[in-house]
C-alpha positions in Angstrom: 27.3 12.1 37.0 26.9 14.1 33.8 27.5 17.9 34.4 26.6 20.5 31.6 27.9 23.7 32.2 26.2 26.7 30.8 29.0 29.3 30.7 32.3 28.6 31.6 33.5 31.9 32.9 35.2 32.5 36.4 32.4 30.9 38.1 31.3 28.7 35.9 34.9 27.4 34.8 35.7 26.9 38.2 32.9 25.0 39.2 33.8 22.9 36.1 37.3 22.3 36.9 36.3 21.1 40.6 33.7 18.9 39.7 36.0 17.5 36.8 38.6 16.8 39.6 35.7 14.9 41.7 35.7 12.7 39.0 32.4 14.1 37.1 31.8 14.3 33.2 31.8 17.6 32.1 30.3 19.3 29.2 31.1 23.1 28.9 29.1 25.5 26.6 28.5 29.1 26.1 31.0 31.4 24.7 32.0 33.5 22.0 35.5 31.7 22.3 35.4 28.1 21.5 39.0 27.8 21.8 38.9 28.9 25.5 36.2 26.3 26.0 38.5 23.8 24.1 41.4 24.9 26.4 39.2 24.3 29.8 38.0 21.2 28.7 42.0 20.1 28.3 42.5 21.1 31.6 39.8 19.4 33.4 40.9 16.3 31.5 39.5 12.9 29.4 36.0 13.2 31.6 35.3 17.1 29.7 34.0 17.8 26.7 32.4 20.8 24.6 29.2 21.4 23.5 26.3 23.7 22.6 24.0 24.9 25.7 21.6 22.8 24.0 24.0 19.6 24.1 25.0 20.3 27.4 21.2 19.9 28.8 20.9 16.8 26.8 23.9 15.8 28.2 23.8 16.9 31.8 21.9 15.0 34.8 22.7 18.3 36.4 23.0 21.8 34.4 24.7 24.7 36.0 24.4 28.0 34.4 26.7 30.6 34.9 26.2 33.4 32.7 25.9 37.2 33.1 22.7 38.2 34.5 22.3 40.3 31.1 23.2 37.1 28.8 20.2 34.8 30.6 17.7 35.2 28.0 20.1 34.5 25.3 21.5 31.4 27.3 18.0 30.1 28.2 17.0 30.2 24.3 20.0 28.6 23.5 19.9 25.6 26.1 16.1 24.7 24.6 13.7 22.8 27.1 14.8 22.1 30.9 12.0 20.2 32.0 13.2 18.0 34.1 16.8 18.6 34.7 18.3 19.7 37.7 19.6 23.0 37.6 22.3 25.5 39.6 21.8 28.7 39.3 24.8 30.8 40.0 23.8 34.4 38.5 23.3 37.5 40.4 21.1 40.5 39.4 23.7 42.9 38.2 22.6 44.1 34.6 19.7 44.9 32.2 16.2 44.2 32.6 14.0 42.1 33.1 14.6 42.1 36.9 12.7 40.7 39.7 9.7 42.5 40.9 10.0 44.7 44.2 10.3 42.3 47.4 11.0 39.2 44.8 14.3 37.0 44.7 16.5 36.6 41.9 16.0 33.3 42.6 12.2 32.7 42.5 12.0 35.0 39.3 14.5 33.1 37.3 12.9 29.7 38.3 9.8 31.0 36.8 11.9 31.7 33.6 13.3 28.4 33.6 10.2 26.3 33.4 10.0 22.0 33.9 13.4 22.8 35.8 14.2 21.4 39.3 15.5 24.9 40.1 17.9 25.6 43.0 20.8 28.4 43.5 23.9 27.9 44.6 27.8 29.1 44.3 26.4 32.9 43.9 27.8 34.3 47.2 31.5 34.5 46.8 33.9 35.6 44.1 35.6 33.2 41.7 39.0 33.9 42.8 37.7 32.9 46.7 36.4 30.0 45.6 39.3 28.4 43.5 41.2 29.4 46.5 38.8 27.5 49.4 37.7 24.7 47.2 39.2 21.4 49.3 40.3 23.2 52.5 40.6 20.8 55.3 37.0 19.8 56.6 37.2 22.2 59.4 38.0 25.1 57.7 35.6 24.3 54.8 33.6 27.2 53.6 29.9 27.4 53.2 28.3 27.3 49.6 24.6 28.5 50.6 21.6 26.8 48.7 18.2 27.2 48.0 15.1 25.6 46.0 11.7 24.5 46.2 12.4 20.7 45.4 14.1 18.8 48.2 15.3 16.2 45.9 17.0 18.4 43.6 18.6 20.0 46.8 20.1 16.8 48.2 21.8 16.0 44.5 23.2 19.6 44.5 24.1 19.5 48.1 26.0 16.5 47.1 27.9 18.4 44.2 28.9 21.2 46.4 30.4 18.5 48.9 32.3 17.3 46.1 33.9 20.4 44.8 35.1 21.0 48.5 32.6 23.2 50.3 29.7 22.5 53.1 26.1 23.0 51.6 23.7 25.0 53.8 20.0 25.0 52.7 18.4 28.3 53.3 14.9 27.3 52.2 12.7 27.9 49.2 13.6 30.4 46.4 11.2 33.0 48.5 13.1 32.7 51.5 16.9 33.1 50.4 17.2 36.9 50.2 19.8 36.7 52.7 22.0 34.9 50.1 21.4 37.1 47.0 23.1 40.4 46.2 24.0 43.2 47.3 26.8 42.8 49.6 25.1 44.4 52.6 24.7 44.1 56.5 22.0 41.4 57.4 23.2 39.2 54.7 25.9 36.3 53.8 26.3 37.7 50.4 30.1 38.4 49.7 31.1 36.6 53.1 32.9 33.6 54.1 30.9 31.4 56.4 32.0 28.1 58.1 29.4 25.2 59.4 29.8 26.1 62.9 28.1 29.6 62.2 26.0 28.4 59.5 23.3 27.1 61.7 22.4 30.4 63.4 21.7 31.9 60.2 19.6 29.3 58.9 17.4 30.0 62.1 17.2 33.5 62.1 16.2 33.7 58.5 13.3 31.1 58.5 12.3 32.5 61.4 12.6 36.1 60.2 14.9 37.8 62.4 18.2 39.5 61.6 20.7 36.5 61.3 23.7 37.1 63.8 26.6 39.6 63.0 29.4 38.0 60.3 31.7 36.2 61.3 35.9 36.3 61.0 38.5 33.9 60.7 41.9 34.2 61.6 
């Protein structure tokens, strides 16, 4: 599959490496340091290339947007039309406005900013360092990557990419129902915490029922 990456920093660069290693074609974009993008593409291998955000969107069957919150307006402007594209948003709402309204999830807010896109949110709850370490663990120890969105078919595609990256996809539901996967790190949320598949079903059940999620698990 062709994957366009807008924002190839710690998280976006990690996703690019993981999906490139799984055999996907990658185009990285959106950096003030083109040499850094070219270096990343060389690290990924012959299936990777460098372009502008608009070129990454045109190239990608799936587009990952992984930029600082305050850079989102510029990144989206450079990306151009996202109509029909499966989007994976890794961002968290650290930074300057515009921000979600009180009680609105960042996923719901960002979906409205990506007109026409088949929006999903994932890869946002764990640090880049942890993701790099955890990708490709043995199956019984694989970490969860939480996923939300309003397009079931798009979520199925992204779930497959999460598996290709070496994680377990777990669907928390719609963009309006995913507050537990968004910052800040706090009691009663999965943001910033490691989960494995065996503990994820109870989280999904509680979140969808509007109940507090179970205590955060600990792994030896």
